[in-house]
PDB file of C-alpha atoms in Angstrom:
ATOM      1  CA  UNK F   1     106.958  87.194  87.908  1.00  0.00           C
ATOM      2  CA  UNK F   2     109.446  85.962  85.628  1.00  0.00           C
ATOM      3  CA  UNK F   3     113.278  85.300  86.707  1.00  0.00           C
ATOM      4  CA  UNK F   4     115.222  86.512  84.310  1.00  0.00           C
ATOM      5  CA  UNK F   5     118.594  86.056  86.345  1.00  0.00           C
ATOM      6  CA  UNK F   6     119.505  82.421  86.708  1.00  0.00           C
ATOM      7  CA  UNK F   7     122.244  82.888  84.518  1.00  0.00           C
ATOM      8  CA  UNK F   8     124.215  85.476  87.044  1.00  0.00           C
ATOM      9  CA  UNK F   9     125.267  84.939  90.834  1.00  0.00           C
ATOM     10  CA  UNK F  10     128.148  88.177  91.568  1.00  0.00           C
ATOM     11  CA  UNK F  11     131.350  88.912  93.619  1.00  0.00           C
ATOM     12  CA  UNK F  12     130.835  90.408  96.780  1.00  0.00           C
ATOM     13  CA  UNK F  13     127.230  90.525  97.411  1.00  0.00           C
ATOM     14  CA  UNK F  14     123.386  90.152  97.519  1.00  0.00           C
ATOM     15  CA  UNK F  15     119.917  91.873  98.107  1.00  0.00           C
ATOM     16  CA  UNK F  16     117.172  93.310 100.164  1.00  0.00           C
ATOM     17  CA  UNK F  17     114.598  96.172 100.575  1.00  0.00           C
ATOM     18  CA  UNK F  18     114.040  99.229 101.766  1.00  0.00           C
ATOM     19  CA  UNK F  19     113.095 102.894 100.089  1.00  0.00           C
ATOM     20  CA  UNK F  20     112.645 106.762 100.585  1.00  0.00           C
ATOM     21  CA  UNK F  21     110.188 108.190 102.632  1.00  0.00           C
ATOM     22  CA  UNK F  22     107.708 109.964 101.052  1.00  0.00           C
ATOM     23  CA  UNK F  23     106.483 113.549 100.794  1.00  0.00           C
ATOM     24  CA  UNK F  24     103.611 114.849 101.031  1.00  0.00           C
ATOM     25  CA  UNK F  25     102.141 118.639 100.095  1.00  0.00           C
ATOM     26  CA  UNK F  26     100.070 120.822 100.911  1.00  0.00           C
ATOM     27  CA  UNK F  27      97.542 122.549  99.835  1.00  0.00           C
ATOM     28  CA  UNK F  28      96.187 126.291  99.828  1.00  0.00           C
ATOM     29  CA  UNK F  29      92.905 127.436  98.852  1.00  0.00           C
ATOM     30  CA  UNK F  30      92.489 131.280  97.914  1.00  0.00           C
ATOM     31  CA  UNK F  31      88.689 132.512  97.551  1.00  0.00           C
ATOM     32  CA  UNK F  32      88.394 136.076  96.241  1.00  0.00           C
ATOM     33  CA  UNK F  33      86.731 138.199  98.574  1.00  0.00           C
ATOM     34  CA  UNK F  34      84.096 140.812  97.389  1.00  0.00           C
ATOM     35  CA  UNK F  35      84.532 144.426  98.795  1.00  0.00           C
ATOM     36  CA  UNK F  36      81.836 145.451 101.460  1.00  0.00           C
ATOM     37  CA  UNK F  37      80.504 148.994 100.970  1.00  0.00           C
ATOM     38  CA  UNK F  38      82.114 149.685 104.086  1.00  0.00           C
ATOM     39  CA  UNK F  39      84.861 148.280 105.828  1.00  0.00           C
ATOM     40  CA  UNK F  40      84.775 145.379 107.638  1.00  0.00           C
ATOM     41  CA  UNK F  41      86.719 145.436 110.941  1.00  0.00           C
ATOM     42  CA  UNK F  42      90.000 144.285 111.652  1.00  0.00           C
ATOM     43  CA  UNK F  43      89.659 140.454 112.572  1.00  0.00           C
ATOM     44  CA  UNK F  44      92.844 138.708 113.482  1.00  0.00           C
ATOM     45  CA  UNK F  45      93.738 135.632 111.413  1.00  0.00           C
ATOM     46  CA  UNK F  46      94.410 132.494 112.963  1.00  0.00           C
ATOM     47  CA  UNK F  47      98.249 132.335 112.641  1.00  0.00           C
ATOM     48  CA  UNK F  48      99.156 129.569 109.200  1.00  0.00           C
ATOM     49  CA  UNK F  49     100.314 126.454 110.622  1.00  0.00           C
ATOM     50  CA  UNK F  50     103.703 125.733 110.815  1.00  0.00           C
ATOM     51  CA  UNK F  51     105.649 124.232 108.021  1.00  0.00           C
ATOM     52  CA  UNK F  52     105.695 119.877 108.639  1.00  0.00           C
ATOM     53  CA  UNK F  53     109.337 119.406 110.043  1.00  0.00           C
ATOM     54  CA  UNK F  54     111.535 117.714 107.251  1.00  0.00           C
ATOM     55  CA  UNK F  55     112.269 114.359 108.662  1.00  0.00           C
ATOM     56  CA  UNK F  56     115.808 113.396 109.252  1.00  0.00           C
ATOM     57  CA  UNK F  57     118.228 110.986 107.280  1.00  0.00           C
ATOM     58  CA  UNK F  58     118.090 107.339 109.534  1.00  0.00           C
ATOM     59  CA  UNK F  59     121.262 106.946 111.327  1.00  0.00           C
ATOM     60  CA  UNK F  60     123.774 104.968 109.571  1.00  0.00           C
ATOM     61  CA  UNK F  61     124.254 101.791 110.981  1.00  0.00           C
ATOM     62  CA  UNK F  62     126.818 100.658 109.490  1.00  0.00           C
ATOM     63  CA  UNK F  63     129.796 102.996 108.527  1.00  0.00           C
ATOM     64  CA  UNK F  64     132.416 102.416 106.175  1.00  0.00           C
ATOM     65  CA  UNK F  65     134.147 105.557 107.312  1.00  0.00           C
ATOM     66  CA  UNK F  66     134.657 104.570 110.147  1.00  0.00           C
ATOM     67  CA  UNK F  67     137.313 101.798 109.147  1.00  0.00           C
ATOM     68  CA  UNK F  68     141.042 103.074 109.134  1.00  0.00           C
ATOM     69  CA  UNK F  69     141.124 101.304 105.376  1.00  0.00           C
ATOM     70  CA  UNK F  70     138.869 104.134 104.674  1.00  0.00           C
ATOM     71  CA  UNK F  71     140.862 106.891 105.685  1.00  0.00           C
ATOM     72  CA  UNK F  72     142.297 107.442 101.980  1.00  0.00           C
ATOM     73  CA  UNK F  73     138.986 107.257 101.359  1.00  0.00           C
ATOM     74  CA  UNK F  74     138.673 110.710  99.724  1.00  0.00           C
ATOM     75  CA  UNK F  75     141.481 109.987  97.606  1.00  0.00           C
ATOM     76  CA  UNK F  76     140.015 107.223  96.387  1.00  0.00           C
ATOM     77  CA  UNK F  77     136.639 108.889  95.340  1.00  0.00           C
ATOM     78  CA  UNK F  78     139.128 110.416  92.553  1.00  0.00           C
ATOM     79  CA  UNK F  79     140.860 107.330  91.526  1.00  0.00           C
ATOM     80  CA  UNK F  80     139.632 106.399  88.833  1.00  0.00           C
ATOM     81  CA  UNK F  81     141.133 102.645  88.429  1.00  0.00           C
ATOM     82  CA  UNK F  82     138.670 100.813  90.782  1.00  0.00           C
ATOM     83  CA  UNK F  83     138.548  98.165  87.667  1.00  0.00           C
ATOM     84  CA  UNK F  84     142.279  97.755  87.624  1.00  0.00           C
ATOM     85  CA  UNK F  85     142.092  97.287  91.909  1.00  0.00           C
ATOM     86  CA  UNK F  86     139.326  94.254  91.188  1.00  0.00           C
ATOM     87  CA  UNK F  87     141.521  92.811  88.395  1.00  0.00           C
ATOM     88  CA  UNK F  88     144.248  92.599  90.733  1.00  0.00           C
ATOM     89  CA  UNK F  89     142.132  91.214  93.208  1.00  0.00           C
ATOM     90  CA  UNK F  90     140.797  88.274  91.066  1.00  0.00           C
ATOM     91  CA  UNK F  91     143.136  88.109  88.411  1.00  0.00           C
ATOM     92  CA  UNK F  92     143.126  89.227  84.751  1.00  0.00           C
ATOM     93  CA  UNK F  93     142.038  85.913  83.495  1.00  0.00           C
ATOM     94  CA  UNK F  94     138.659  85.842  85.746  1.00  0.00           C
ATOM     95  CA  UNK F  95     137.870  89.225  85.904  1.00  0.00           C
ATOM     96  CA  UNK F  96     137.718  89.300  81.894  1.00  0.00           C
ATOM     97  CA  UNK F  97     135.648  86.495  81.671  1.00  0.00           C
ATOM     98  CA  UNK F  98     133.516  86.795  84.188  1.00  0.00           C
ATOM     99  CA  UNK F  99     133.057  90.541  85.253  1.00  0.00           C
ATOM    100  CA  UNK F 100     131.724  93.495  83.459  1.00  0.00           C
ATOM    101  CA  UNK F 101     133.554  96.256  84.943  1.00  0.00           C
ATOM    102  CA  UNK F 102     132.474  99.554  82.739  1.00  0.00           C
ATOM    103  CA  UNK F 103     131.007 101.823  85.175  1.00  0.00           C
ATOM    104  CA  UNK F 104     131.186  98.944  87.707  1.00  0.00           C
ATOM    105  CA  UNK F 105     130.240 101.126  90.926  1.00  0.00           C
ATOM    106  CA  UNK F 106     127.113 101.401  89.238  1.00  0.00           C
ATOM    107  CA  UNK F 107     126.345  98.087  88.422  1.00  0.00           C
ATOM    108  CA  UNK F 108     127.066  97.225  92.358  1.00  0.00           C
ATOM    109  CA  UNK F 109     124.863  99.372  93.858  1.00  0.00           C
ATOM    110  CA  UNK F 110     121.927  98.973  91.266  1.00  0.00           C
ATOM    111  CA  UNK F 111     122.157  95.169  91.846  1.00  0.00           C
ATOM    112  CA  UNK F 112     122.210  95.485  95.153  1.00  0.00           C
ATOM    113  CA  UNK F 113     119.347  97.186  95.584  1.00  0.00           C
ATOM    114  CA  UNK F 114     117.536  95.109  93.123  1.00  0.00           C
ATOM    115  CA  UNK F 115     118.289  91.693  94.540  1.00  0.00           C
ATOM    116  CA  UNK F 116     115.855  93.115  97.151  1.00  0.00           C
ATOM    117  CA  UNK F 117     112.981  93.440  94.833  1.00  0.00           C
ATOM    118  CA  UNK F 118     111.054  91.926  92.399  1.00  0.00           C
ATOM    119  CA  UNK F 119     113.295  92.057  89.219  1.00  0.00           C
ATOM    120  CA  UNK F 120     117.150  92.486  88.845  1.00  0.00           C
ATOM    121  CA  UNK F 121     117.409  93.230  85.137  1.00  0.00           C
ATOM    122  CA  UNK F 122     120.537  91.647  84.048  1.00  0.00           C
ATOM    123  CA  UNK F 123     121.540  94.479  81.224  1.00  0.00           C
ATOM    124  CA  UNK F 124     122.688  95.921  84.677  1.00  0.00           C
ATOM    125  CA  UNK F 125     124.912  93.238  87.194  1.00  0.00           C
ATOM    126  CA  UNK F 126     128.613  93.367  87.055  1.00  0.00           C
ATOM    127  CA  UNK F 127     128.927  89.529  85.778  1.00  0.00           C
ATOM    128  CA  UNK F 128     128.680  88.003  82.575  1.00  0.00           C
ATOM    129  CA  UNK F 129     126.320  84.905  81.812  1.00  0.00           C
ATOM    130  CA  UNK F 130     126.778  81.671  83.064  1.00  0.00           C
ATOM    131  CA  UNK F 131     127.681  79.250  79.875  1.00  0.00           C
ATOM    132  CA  UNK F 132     124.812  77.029  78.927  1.00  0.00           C
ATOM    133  CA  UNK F 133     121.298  76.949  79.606  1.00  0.00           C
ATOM    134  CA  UNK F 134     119.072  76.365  82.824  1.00  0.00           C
ATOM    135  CA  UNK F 135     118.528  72.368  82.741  1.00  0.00           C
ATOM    136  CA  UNK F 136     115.154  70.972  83.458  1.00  0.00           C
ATOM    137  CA  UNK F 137     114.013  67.247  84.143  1.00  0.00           C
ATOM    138  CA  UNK F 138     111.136  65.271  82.704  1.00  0.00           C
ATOM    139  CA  UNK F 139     109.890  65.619  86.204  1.00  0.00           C
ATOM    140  CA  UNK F 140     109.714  69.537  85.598  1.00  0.00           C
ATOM    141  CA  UNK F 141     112.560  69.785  88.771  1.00  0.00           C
ATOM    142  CA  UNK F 142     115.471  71.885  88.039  1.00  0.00           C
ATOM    143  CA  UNK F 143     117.913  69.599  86.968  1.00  0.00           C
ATOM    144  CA  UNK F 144     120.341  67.817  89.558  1.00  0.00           C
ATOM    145  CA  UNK F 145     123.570  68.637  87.465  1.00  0.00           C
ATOM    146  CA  UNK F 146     122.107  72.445  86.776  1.00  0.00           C
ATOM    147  CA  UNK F 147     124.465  73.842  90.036  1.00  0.00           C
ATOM    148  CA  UNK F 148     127.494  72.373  87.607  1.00  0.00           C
ATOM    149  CA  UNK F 149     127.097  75.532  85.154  1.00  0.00           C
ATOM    150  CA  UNK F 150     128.308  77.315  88.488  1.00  0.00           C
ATOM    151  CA  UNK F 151     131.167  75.741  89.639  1.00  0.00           C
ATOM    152  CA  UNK F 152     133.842  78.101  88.044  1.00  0.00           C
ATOM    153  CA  UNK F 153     132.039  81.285  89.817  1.00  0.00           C
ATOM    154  CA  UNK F 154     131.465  79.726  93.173  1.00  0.00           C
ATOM    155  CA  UNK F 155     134.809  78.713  92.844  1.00  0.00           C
ATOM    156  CA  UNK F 156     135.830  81.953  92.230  1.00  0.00           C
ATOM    157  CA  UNK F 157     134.071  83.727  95.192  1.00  0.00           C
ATOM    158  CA  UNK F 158     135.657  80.907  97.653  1.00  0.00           C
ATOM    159  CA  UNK F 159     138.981  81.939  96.990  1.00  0.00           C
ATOM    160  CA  UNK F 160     138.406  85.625  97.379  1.00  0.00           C
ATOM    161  CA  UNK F 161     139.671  86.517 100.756  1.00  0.00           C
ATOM    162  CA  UNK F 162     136.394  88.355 102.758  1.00  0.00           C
ATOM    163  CA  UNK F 163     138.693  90.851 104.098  1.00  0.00           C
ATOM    164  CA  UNK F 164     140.869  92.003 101.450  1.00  0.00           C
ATOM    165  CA  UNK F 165     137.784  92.234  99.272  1.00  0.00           C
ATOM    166  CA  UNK F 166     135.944  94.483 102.223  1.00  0.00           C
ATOM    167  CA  UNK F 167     139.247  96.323 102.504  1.00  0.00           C
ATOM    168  CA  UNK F 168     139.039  97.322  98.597  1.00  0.00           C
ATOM    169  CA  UNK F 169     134.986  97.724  98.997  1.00  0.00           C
ATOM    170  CA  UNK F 170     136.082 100.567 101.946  1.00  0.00           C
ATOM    171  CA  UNK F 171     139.016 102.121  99.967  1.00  0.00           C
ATOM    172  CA  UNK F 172     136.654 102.952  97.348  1.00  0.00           C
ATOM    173  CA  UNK F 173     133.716 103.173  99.336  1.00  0.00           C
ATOM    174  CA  UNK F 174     133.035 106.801  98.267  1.00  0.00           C
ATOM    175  CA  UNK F 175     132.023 106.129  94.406  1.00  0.00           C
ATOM    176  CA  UNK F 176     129.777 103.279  95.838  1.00  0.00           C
ATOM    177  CA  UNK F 177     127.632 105.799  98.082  1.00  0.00           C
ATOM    178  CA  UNK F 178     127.667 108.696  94.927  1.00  0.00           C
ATOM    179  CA  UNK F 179     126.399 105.773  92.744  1.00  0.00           C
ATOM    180  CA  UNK F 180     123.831 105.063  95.035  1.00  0.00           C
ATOM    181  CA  UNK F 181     122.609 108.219  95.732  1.00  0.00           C
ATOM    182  CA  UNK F 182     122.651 109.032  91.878  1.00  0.00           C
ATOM    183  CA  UNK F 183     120.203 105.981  91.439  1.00  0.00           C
ATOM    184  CA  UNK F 184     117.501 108.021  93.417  1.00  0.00           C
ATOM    185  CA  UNK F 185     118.728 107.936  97.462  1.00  0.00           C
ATOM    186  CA  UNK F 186     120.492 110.913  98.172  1.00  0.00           C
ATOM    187  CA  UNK F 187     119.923 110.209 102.131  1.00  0.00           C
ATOM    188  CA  UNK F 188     120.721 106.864 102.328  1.00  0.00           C
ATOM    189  CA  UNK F 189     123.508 105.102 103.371  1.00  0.00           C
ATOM    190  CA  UNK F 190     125.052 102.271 100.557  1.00  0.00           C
ATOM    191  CA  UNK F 191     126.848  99.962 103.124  1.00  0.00           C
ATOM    192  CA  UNK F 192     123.379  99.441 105.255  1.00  0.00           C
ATOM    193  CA  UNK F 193     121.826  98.387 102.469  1.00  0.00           C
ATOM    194  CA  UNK F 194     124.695  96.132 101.489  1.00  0.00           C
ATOM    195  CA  UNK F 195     124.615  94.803 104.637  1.00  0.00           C
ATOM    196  CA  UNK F 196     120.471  94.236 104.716  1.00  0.00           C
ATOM    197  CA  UNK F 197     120.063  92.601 101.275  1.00  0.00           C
ATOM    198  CA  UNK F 198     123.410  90.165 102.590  1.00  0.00           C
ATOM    199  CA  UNK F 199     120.856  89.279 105.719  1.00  0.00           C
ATOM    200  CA  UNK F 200     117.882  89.191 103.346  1.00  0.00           C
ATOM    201  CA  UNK F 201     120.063  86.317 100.917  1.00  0.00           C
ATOM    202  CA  UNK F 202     121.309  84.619 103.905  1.00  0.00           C
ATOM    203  CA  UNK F 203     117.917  83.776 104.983  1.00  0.00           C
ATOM    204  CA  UNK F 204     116.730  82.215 101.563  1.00  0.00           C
ATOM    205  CA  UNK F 205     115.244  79.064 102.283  1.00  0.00           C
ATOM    206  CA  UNK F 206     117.049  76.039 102.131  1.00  0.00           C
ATOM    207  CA  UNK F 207     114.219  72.958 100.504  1.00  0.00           C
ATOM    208  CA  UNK F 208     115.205  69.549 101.284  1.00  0.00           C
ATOM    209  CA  UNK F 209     113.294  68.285  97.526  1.00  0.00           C
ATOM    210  CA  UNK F 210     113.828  69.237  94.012  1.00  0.00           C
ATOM    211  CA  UNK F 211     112.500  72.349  93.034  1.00  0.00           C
ATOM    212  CA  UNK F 212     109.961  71.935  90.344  1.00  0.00           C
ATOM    213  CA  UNK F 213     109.588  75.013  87.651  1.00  0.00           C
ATOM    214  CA  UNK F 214     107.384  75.696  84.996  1.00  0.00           C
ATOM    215  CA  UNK F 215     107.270  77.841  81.810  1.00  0.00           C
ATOM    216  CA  UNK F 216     104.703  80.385  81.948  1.00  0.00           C
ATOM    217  CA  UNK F 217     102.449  80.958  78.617  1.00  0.00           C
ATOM    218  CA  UNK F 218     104.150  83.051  76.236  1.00  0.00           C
ATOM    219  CA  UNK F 219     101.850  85.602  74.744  1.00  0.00           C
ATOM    220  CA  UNK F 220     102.190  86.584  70.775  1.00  0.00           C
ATOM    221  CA  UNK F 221     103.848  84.869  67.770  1.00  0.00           C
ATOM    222  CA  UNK F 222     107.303  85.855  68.994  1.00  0.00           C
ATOM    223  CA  UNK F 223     109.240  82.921  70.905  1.00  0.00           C
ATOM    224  CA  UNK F 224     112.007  83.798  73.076  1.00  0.00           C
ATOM    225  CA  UNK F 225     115.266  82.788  71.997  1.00  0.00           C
ATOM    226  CA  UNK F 226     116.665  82.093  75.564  1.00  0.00           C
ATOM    227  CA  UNK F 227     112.933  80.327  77.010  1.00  0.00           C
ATOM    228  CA  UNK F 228     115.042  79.159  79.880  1.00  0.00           C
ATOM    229  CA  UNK F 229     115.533  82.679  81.702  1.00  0.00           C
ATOM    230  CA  UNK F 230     111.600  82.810  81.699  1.00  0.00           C
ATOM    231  CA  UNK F 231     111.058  79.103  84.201  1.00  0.00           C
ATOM    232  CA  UNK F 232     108.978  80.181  87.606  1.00  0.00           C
ATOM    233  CA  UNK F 233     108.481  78.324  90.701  1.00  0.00           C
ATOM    234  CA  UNK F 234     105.840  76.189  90.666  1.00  0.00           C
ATOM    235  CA  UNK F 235     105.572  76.835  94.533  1.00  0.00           C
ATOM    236  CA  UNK F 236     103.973  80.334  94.860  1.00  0.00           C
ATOM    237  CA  UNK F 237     105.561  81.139  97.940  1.00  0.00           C
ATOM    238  CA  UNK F 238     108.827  80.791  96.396  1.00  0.00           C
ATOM    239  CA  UNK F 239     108.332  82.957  93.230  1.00  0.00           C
ATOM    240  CA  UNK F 240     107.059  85.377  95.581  1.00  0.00           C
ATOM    241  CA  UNK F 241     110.871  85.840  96.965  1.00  0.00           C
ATOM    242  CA  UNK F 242     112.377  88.586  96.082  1.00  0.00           C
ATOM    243  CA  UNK F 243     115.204  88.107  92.885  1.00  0.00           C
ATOM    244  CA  UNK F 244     118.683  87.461  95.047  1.00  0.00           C
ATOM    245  CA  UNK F 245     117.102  84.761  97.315  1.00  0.00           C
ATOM    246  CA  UNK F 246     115.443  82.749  94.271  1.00  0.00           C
ATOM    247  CA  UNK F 247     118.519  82.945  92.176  1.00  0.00           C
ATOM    248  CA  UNK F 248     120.120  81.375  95.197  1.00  0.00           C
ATOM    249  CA  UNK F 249     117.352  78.430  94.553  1.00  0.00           C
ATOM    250  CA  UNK F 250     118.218  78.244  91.168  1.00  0.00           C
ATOM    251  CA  UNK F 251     122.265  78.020  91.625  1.00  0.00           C
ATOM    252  CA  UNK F 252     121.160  74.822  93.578  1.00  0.00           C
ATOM    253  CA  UNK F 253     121.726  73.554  97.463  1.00  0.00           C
ATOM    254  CA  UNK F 254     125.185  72.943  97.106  1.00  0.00           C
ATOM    255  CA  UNK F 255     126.238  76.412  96.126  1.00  0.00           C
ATOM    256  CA  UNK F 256     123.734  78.005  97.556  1.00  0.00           C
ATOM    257  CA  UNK F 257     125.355  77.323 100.605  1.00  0.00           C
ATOM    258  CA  UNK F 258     128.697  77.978  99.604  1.00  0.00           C
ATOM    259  CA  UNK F 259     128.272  81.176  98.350  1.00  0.00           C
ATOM    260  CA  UNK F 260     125.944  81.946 101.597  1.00  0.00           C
ATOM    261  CA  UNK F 261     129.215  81.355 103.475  1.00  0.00           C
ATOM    262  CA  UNK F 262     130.993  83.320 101.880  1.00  0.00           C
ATOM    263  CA  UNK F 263     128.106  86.425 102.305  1.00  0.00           C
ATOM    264  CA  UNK F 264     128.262  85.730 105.970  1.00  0.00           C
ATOM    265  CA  UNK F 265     132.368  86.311 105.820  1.00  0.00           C
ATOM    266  CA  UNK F 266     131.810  89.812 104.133  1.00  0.00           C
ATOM    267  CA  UNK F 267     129.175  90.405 105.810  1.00  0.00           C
ATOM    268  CA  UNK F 268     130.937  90.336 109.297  1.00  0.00           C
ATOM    269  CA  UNK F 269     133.974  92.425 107.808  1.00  0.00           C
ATOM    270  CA  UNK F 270     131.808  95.132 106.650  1.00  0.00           C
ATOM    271  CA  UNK F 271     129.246  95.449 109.376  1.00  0.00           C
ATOM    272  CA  UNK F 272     131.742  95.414 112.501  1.00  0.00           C
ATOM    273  CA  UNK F 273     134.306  98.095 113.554  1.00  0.00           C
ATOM    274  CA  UNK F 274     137.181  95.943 112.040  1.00  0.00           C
ATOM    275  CA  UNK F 275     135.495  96.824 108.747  1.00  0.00           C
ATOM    276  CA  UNK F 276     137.985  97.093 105.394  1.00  0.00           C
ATOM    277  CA  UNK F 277     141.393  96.188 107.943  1.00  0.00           C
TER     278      UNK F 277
END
């Protein structure tokens, strides 16, 4: 599996998994039936069996709506100036250098979901690359001055107030869920997934060693030009995690608890009844 997010941590969240049910169908076999020289008698047919009952949406666990920052919810849906509400929230300065906020509902939800699985294609998160490159020692351990690179972002997410950013998260809660169900879940509920794939990141390991990495053989004549976004694990149980809780190994110990903090904050103000206040 190659990582091909090192470069991107993001504002208000993480990742985990879950997906649709699936449906099944049935069959029906017709055989043409020759006709006797006389006629047959009148059998009754075992009544068809009765159509499989479609199985209901889970209960939402965790509802936004239910916060009284929600109530203009509806309004909201129609506004169409969620990036202007994050600028103001982070300031101009940050959010143009370190968000990407064209069709940012979008980018939220797809990450989110992706952080949860294998690969969380980058083309699609709602931050902009870390400056410089993933640093390596002649050990093959990721770098002890690597979790520098992400000092202005960390910094950045520890001065966000949990609350006012769960209160904006709620006020425009409605183009999160139509994004989401757009992306292939139109019976699922956004917010419990936010709030499994923040559980999912807060339990990313935590190793007390240097994590050694390794370049894995690149096929063809073409190099890479960024080789860096392409290091795995040398630990297989590791690059087995899913995408949000190894980037949270790559940012390094020190941040990676940081920012964990800071998921458990959100995490509390979206998942409780005080949600968004």
């Amino acid at each position: 599996m190659r990582d091909r997010d090192e470069n991107r941590t993001w504002i208000f969240v993480a990742a985990a998994a879950f997906v649709v049910a699936a449906l099944a169908a049935l069959w029906w076999r017709f055989g043409p039936a020759k006709a006797p020289p006389a006629a047959p008698p009148v059998i009754a047919e075992a009544p068809p069996p009765p159509a499989p009952k479609a199985s209901a949406p889970p209960a939402i666990a965790h509802p936004i709506e239910s916060s009284p920052a929600a109530q203009d919810a509806a309004a909201a849906a129609q506004e169409p100036n969620l990036a202007a509400a994050v600028t103001a929230l982070v300031g101009q300065k940050l959010a143009r250098g370190m968000l990407q906020l064209d069709d940012f509902p979008r980018r939220i939800v797809a990450t989110v979901d992706n952080l949860g699985r294998t690969h969380a294609p980058s083309r699609l998160w709602p931050v902009n690359p870390t400056p410089g490159r993933f640093q390596v020692d002649k050990s093959g351990a990721i770098g002890a001055d690597n979790g520098l690179r992400y000092a202005p972002f960390v910094l950045m997410v520890e001065k966000l107030d949990a609350r006012q950013a769960a209160a904006l998260y709620a006020r425009f809660y409605p183009q999160f869920q139509q994004a989401y169900e757009e992306l292939g879940y139109p019976k699922r509920y956004f917010n419990d997934r936010m709030v499994q794939v923040i559980d999912q990141l807060l339990l990313t390991p935590e190793p007390d060693e240097p994590l050694r990495v390794h370049l894995p053989p690149i096929q063809g004549p073409m190099q890479p030009e960024r080789p860096w976004v392409l290091y795995e694990f040398d630990d297989p149980a590791l690059q087995a995690l899913p995408a949000g809780q190894k980037l949270l190994l790559r940012v390094g110990p020190v941040n990676e608890r940081r920012l964990k903090a800071k998921l458990a904050e959100f995490r509390k103000a979206i998942a409780s009844a005080q949600a968004g206040r």
